Coordinates of C-alpha atoms in Angstrom, one line a residue:
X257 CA 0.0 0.0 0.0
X258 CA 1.5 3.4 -0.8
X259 CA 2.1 6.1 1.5
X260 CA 0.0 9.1 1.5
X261 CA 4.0 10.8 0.2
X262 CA 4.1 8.4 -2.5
X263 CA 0.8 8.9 -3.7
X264 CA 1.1 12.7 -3.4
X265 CA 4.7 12.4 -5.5
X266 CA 2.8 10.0 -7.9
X267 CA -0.4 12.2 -8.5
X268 CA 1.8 15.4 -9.3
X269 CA 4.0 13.4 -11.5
X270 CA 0.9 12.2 -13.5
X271 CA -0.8 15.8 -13.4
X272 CA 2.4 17.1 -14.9
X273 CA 2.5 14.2 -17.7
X274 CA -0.1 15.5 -19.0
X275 CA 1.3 18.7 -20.1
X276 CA -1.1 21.2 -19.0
X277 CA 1.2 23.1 -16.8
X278 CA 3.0 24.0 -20.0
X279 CA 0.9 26.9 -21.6
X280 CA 1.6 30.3 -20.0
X281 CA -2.0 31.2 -19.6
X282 CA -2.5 28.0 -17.2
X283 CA 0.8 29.0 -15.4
X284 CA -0.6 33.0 -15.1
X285 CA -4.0 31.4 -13.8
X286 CA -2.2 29.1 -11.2
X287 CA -0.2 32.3 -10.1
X288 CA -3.1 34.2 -9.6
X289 CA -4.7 32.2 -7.6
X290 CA -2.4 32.0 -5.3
X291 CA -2.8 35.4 -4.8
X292 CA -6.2 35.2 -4.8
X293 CA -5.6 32.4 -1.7
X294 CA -3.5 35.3 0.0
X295 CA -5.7 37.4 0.0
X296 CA -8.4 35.5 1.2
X297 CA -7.0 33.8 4.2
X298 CA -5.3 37.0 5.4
X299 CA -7.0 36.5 8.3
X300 CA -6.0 33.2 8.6
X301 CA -2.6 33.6 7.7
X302 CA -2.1 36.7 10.5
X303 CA -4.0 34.4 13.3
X304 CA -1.3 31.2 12.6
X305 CA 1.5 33.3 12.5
X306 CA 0.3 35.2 15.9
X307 CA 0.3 31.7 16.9
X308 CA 3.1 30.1 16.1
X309 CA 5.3 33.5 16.3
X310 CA 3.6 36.3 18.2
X311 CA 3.8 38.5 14.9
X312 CA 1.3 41.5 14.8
X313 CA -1.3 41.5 11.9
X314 CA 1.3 44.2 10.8
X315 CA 4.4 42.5 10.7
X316 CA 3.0 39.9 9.1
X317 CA 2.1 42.0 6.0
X318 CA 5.2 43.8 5.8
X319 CA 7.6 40.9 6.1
X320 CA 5.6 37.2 4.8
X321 CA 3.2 39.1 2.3
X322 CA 4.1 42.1 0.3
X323 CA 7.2 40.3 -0.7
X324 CA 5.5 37.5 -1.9
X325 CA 2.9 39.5 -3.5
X326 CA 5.5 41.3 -5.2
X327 CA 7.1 37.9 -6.5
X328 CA 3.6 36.8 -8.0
X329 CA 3.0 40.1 -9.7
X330 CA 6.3 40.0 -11.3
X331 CA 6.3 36.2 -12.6
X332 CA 2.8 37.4 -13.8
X333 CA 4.6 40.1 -15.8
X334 CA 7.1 39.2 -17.2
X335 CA 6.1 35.4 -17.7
X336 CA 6.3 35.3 -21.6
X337 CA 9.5 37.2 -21.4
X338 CA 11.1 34.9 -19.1
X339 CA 9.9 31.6 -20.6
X340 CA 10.6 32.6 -24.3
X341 CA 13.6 31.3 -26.3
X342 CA 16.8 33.3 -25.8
X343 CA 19.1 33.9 -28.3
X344 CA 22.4 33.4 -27.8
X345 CA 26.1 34.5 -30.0
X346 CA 26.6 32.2 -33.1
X347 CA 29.8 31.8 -35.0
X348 CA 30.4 32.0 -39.1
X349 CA 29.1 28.7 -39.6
X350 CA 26.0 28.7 -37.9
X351 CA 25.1 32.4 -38.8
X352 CA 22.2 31.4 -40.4
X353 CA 20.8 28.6 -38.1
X354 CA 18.6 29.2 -35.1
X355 CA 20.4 29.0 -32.1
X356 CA 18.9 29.7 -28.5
X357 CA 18.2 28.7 -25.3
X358 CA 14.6 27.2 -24.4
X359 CA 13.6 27.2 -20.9
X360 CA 11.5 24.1 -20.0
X361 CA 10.0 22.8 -16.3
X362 CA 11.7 20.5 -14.6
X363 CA 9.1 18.3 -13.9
X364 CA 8.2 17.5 -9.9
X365 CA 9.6 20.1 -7.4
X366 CA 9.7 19.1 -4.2
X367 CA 9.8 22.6 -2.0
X368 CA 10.8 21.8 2.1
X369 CA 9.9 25.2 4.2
X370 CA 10.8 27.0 7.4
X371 CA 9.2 27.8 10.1
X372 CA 10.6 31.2 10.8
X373 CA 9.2 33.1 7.8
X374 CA 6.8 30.1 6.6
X375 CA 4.6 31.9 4.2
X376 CA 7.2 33.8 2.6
X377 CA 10.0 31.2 2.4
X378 CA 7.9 28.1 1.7
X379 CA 5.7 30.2 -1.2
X380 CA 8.2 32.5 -3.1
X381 CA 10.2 29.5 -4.3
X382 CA 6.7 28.0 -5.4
X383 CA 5.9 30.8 -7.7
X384 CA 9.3 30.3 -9.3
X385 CA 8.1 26.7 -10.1
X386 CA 4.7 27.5 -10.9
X387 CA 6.0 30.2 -13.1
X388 CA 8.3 27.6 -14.8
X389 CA 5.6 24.7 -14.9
X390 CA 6.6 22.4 -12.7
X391 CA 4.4 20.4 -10.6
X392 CA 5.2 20.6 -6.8
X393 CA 5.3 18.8 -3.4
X394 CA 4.9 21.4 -0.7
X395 CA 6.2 19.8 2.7
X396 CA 5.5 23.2 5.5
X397 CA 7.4 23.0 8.5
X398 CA 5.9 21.3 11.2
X399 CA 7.2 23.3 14.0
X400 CA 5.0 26.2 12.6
X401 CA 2.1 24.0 12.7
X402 CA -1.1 26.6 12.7
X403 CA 0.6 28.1 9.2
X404 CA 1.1 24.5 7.9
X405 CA -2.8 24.0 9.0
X406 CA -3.5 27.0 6.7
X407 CA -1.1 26.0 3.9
X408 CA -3.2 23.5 3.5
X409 CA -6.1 25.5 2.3
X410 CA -4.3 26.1 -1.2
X411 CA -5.8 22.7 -2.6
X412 CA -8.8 24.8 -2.6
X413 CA -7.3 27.8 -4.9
X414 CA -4.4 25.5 -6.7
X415 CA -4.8 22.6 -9.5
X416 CA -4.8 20.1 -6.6
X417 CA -3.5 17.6 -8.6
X418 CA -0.5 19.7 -9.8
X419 CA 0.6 20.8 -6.4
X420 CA 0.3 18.9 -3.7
X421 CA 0.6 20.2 0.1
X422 CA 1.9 17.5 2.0
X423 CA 2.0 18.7 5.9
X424 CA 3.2 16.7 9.2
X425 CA 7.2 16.0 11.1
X426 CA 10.3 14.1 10.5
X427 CA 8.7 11.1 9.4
X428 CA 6.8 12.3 6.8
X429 CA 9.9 14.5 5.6
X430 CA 12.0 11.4 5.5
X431 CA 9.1 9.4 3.5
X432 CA 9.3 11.9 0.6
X433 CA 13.1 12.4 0.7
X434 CA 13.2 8.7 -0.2
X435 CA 10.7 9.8 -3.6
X436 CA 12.6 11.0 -6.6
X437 CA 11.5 14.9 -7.5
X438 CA 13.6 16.7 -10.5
X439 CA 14.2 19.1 -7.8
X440 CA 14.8 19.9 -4.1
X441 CA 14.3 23.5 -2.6
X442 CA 14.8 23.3 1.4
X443 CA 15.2 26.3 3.4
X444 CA 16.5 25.7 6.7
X445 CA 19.9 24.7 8.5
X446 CA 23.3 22.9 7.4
X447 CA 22.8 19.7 9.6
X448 CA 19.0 19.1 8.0
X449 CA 20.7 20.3 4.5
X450 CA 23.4 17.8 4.1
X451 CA 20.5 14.7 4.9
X452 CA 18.2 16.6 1.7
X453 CA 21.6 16.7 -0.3
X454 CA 22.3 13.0 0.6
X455 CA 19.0 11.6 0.1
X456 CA 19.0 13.6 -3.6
X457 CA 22.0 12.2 -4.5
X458 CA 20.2 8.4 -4.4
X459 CA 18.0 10.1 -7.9
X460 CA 20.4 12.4 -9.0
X461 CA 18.3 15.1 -8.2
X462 CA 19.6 18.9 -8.3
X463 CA 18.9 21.2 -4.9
X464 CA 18.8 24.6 -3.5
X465 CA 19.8 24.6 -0.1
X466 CA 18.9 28.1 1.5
X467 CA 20.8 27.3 4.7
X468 CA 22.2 30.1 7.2
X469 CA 24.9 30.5 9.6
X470 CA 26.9 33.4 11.3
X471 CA 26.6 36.4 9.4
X472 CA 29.1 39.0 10.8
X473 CA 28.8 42.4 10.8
X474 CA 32.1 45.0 10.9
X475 CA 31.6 48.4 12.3
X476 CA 34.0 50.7 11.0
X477 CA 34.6 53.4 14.0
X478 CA 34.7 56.2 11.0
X479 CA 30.9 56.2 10.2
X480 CA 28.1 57.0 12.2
X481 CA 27.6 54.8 14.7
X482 CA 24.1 56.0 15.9
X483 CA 22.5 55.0 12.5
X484 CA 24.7 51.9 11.8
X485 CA 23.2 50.7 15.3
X486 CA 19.5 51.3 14.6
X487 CA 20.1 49.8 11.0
X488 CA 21.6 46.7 13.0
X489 CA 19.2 46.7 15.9
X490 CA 16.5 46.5 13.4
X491 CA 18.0 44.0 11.8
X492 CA 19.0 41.5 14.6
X493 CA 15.7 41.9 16.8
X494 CA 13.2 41.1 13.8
X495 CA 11.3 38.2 14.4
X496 CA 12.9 37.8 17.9
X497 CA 16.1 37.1 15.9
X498 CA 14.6 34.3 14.4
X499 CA 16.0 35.8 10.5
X500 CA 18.4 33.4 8.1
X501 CA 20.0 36.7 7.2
X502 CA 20.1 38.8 10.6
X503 CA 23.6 40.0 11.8
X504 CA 24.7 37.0 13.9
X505 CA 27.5 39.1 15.6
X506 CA 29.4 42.1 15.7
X507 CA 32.7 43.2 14.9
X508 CA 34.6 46.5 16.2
X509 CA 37.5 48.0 17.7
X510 CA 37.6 48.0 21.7
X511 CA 37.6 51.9 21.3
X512 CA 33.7 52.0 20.2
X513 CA 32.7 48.7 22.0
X514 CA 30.5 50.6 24.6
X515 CA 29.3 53.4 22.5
X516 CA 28.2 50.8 20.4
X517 CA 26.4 49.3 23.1
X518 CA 24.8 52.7 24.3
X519 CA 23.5 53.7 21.0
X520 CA 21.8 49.8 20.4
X521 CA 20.1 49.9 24.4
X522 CA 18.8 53.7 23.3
X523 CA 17.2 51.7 20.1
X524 CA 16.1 48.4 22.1
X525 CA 14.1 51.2 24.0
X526 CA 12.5 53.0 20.9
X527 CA 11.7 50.4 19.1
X528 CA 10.3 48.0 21.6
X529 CA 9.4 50.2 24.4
X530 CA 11.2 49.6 28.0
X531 CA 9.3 46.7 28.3
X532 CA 9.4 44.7 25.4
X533 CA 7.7 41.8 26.6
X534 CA 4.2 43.4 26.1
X535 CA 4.8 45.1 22.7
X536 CA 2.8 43.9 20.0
X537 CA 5.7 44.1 17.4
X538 CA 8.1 42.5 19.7
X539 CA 7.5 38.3 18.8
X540 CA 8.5 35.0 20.6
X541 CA 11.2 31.8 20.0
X542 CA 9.1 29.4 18.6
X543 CA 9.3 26.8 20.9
X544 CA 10.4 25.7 24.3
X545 CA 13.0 23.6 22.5
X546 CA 14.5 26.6 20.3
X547 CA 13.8 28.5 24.0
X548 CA 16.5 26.7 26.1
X549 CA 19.2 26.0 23.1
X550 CA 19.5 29.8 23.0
X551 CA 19.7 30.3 26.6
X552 CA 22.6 28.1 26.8
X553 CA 24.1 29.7 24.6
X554 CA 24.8 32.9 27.4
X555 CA 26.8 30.5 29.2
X556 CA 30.0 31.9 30.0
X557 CA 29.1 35.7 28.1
X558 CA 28.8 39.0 30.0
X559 CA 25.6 40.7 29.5
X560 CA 25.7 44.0 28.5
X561 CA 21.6 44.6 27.9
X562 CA 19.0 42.3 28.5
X563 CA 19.1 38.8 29.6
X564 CA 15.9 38.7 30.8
X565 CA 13.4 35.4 29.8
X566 CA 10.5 33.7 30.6
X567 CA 10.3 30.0 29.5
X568 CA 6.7 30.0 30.1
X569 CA 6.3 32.7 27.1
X570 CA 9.2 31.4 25.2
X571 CA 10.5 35.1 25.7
X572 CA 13.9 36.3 25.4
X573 CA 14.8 40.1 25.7
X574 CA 16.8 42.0 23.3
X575 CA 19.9 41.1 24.5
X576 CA 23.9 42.4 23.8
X577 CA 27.2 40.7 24.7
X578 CA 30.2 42.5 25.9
X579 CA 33.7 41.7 25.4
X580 CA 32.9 37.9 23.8
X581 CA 35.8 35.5 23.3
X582 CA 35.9 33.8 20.1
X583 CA 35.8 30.2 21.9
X584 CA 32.9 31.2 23.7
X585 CA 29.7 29.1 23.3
X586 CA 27.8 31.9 21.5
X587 CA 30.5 31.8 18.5
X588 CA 30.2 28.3 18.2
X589 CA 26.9 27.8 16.3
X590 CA 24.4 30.2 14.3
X591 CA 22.3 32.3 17.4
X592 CA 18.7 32.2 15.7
X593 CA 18.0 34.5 18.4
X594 CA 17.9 37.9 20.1
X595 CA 21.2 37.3 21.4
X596 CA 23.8 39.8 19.9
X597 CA 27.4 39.4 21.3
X598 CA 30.0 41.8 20.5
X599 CA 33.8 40.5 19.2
X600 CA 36.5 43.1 20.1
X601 CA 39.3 43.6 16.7
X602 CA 42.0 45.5 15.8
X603 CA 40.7 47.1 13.0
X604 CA 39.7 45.6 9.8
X605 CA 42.5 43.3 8.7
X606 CA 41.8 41.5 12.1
X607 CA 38.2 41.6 11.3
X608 CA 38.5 40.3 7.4
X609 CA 40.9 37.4 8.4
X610 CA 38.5 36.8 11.6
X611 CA 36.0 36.3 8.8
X612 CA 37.7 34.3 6.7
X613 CA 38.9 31.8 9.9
X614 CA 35.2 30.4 9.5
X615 CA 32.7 29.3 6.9
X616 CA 31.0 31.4 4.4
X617 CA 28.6 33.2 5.8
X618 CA 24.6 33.7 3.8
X619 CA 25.3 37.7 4.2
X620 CA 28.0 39.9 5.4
X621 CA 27.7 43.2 6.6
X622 CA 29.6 46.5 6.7
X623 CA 29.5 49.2 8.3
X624 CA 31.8 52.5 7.0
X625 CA 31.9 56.0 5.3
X626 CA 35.2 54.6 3.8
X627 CA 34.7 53.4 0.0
X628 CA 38.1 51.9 0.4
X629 CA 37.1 49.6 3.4
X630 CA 34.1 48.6 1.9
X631 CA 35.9 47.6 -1.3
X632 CA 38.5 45.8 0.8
X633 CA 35.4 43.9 2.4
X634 CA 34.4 43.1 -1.4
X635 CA 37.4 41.4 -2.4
X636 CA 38.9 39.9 0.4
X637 CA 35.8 38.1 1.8
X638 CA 33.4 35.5 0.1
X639 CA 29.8 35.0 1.6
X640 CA 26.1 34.8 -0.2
X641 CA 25.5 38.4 -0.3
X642 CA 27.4 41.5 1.2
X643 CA 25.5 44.8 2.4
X644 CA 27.1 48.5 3.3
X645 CA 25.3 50.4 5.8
X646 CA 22.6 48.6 5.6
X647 CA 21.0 45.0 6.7
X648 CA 18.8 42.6 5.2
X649 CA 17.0 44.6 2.9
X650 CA 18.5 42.9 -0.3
X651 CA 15.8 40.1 0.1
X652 CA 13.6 42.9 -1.0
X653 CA 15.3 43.0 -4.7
X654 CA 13.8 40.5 -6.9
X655 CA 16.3 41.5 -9.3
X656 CA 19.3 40.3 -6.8
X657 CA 19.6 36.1 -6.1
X658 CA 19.2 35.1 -2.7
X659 CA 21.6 32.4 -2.0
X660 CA 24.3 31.2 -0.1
X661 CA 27.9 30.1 -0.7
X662 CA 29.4 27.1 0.6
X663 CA 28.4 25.8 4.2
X664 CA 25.4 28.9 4.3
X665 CA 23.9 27.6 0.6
X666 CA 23.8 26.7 -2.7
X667 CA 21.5 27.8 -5.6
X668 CA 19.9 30.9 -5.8
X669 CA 15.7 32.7 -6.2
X670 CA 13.8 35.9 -6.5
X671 CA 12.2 36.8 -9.4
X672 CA 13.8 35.3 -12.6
X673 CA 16.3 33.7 -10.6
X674 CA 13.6 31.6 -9.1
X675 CA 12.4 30.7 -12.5
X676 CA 15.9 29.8 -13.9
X677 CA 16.6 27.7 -11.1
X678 CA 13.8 25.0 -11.6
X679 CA 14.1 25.3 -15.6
X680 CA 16.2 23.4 -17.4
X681 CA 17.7 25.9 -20.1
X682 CA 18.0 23.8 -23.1
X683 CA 20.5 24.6 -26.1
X684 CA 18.5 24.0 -29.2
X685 CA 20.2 24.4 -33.0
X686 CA 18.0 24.1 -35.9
X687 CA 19.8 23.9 -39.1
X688 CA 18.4 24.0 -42.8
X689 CA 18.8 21.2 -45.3
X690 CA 21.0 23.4 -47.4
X691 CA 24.2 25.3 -48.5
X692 CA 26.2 21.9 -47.8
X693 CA 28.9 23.8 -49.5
X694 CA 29.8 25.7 -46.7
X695 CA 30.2 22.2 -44.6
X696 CA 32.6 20.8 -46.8
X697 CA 35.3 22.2 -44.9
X698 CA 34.7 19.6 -41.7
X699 CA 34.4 16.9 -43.9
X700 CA 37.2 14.5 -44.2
X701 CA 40.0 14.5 -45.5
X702 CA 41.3 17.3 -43.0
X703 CA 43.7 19.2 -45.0
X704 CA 45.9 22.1 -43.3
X705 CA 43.9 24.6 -45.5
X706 CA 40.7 23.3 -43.9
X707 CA 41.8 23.9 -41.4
X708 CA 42.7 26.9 -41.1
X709 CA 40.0 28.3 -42.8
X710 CA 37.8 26.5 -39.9
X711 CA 39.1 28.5 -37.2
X712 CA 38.0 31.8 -39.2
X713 CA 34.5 30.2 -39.0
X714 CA 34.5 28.5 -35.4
X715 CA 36.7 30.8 -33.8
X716 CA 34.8 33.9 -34.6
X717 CA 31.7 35.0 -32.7
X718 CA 28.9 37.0 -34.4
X719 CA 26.6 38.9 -32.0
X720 CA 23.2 38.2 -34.4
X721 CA 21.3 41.3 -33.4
X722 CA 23.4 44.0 -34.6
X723 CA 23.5 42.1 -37.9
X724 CA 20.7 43.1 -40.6
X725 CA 19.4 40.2 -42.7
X726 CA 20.5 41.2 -45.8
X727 CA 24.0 41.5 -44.4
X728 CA 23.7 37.9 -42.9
X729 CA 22.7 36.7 -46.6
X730 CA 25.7 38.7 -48.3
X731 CA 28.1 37.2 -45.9
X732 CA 26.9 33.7 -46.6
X733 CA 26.7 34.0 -50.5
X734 CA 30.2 35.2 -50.3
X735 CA 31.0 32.4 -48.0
X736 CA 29.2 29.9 -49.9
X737 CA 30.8 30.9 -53.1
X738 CA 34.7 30.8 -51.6
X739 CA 34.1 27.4 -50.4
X740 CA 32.5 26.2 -53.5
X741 CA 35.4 27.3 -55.7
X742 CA 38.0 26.5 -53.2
X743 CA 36.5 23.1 -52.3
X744 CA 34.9 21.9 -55.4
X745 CA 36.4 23.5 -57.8

């Protein structure tokens, strides 16, 4: 008897065998009814999340919806464009062929969400798909339960046969892991990532591993300090911490260590009030699990602001660490919480090779009003993405991929990225039955002349748009009537 994952893998492969998903105006009717199921369940969607998170009807818009909203409206678009054969260079002896790229689905997506953002990062990857016609096996989180619960509504807005919703824990993971997709898209951490990429590797089967990890940030003490700290306060506290991409620690000289703290405990305050615990905007860890791994993680660290909890609440303070060793326990794994310690260098050559001492991180963040450190930050680090002055709000750019490098990712979405990444591109030639002059040159035998006059046609690339048609023919006539009287003669 099948599993409920193997019939669900089985159905979407059969829905997709069909071909339907393959005209655009299905693919733009799919797309906007997803919308259509956002907008819908709103209400829904912001009672889950206040469930499972503590975010505010607010919050919820502003960072699950209008990003995905914006990532719908854009496949919906620019759809044609995207999925439309692309053109690419030619040389002298296929001037006159068609040659292009033609994006085609995949087939079966399997897409494995988070539970930190779960609307936005388990549904932005599935407008890629749906954009690029693939069927897809949505697995939500199960630690975000009340959002899976709702997740499961789509069937009622989607082709529920083309996209299947498949909701419950580690089991049920494991079950379709074992299933052979054409893709994998899993958001979450390295430890869960390397078991997706392992079990892919049984089919063959491509991934995207959004992961995470320790992004740093560097605070150069010649900028302003006062708005690189509300920048990174904002930054680090959203979601209780609970952010892929927040700034995991920081990085400054000894000299601005306690301004630094000053001007983030002056923020803590505006933002979230002197009591955060009863702000609206200020959210929860998400479980009692996630609750006491973070706590531990103080062990050892000197508190600076904060520290307070309540395990009852699963509520952790805004909270800043003074003076932190690099051996300490805090530095030792990603944070996923409103935990901030603070890493004393000398200056940035200490900070970039303190960088570089660990793995890749998904972003990287500096802070200067130098152009010279921030190009030094460019080129002498590696990590998903890198921000100046800023935090975070690159994953608002469609037209930048979100991705990782190494241990924080690999793969990339947003916006055409998203669509690439679950198409195959494939390279198609088409050739007429003619001029067979012009081939006698790679027919045997291979004479030196041949050969020579080869490389003038191989070697040379034609850019086909800024040539007119009536210079293309011109060239070939020419070209046809050298070889012809050199070859044949």
């Amino acid at each position: 008897m099948m599993s409920r994952e193997q019939l669900a893998v089985q159905q979407a492969r059969k829905a997709f065998l069909t071909g339907r998903s393959k005209p655009l105006d299905y693919r733009v009717k799919q797309l906007k009814n997803l919308s259509r199921f956002i907008k819908e369940r709103a209400a829904d969607i912001t009672n889950a999340l206040r469930k499972d998170l503590y975010k505010s009807a607010n919050s919820t818009q502003l960072f699950e919806i209008l990003g995905l909203e914006g990532e719908i409206n854009l496949a919906v678009s620019k759809l044609a464009e995207w999925a439309a054969p692309r053109p690419v260079n030619k040389n002298l002896l296929t001037i006159s062929d068609d040659v292009f790229l033609q994006p085609e689905p995949l087939g079966v997506v399997l897409i494995i969400g988070a539970w930190n953002y779960p609307i936005a990062v388990t549904l932005q990857p599935l407008v890629g798909a749906i954009a690029a016609g693939n069927a897809v096996v949505v697995k939500p989180s199960e630690v975000s339960s009340h959002t899976a619960s709702v997740m499961e509504l789509m069937s009622l807005y989607l082709d529920s046969e083309m996209y299947q919703v498949v909701t419950g824990g580690v089991p049920e993971t494991q079950e379709l892991l074992k299933q052979r997709f054409d893709h994998i898209f899993y958001t979450g951490n390295s430890t869960v990532g390397k078991l997706v990429m392992e079990a892919a590797s049984h089919h063959l089967t491509p991934v995207t591993l959004e992961l995470g990890g320790k992004s740093p940030c560097y605070i150069d003490k010649n900028c302003d300090i006062r708005i690189a700290c509300r920048r990174i306060t904002w930054g680090k506290y959203l979601n209780c911490g609970q952010t892929c991409i927040a700034p995991d620690y920081i990085l400054c000289e000894s000299s601005i260590q306690d301004r630094v703290i000053d001007e983030i405990q002056k923020c803590i305050k505006e933002f979230y009030t002197i009591d955060p615990k009863t702000f609206e905007d200020y959210g929860r860890i998400i479980n009692r699990r996630h609750f006491k791994r973070i706590m531990a993680l103080l062990e050892g660290s000197t508190v600076a602001v904060g520290g307070d909890c309540d395990e009852s609440e699963c509520y952790i303070a805004p909270t800043v660490l003074r003076d932190v060793k690099p051996a300490s326990k805090v530095m030792q794994e990603e944070i996923f919480g409103p935990i901030l310690p603070i890493v004393t260098v000398n200056g940035l050559k200490e900070a970039i090779e303190f960088i570089n001492d660990r793995e890749k991180p998904l972003a990287l963040y500096v802070f200067s009003s130098s152009k010279k450190v921030i190009k030094q930050m460019i080129s002498e680090t590696s990590s998903g993405a890198l921000l100046a002055n800023d935090c975070m709000v690159h994953f608002t750019l469609s037209d930048l991929p979100f991705g990782g490098v190494g241990y924080s990712g690999t793969g990339r979405y947003h916006g055409k990225y998203s669509f690439d990444q679950v198409s195959h591109l494939r390279s198609c030639l088409i050739k007429k039955l003619n001029m067979e002059a012009v081939n006698q040159m790679r027919y045997p035998p291979h004479t030196t002349e041949k050969l020579r006059w080869a490389r003038v046609l191989l070697l040379k690339q034609i850019n086909v748009t800024r040539w007119r048609q009536m210079a293309q023919v011109a060239v070939l006539a020419a070209l046809a009537a050298f070889v012809v009287k050199r070859f044949l003669r």
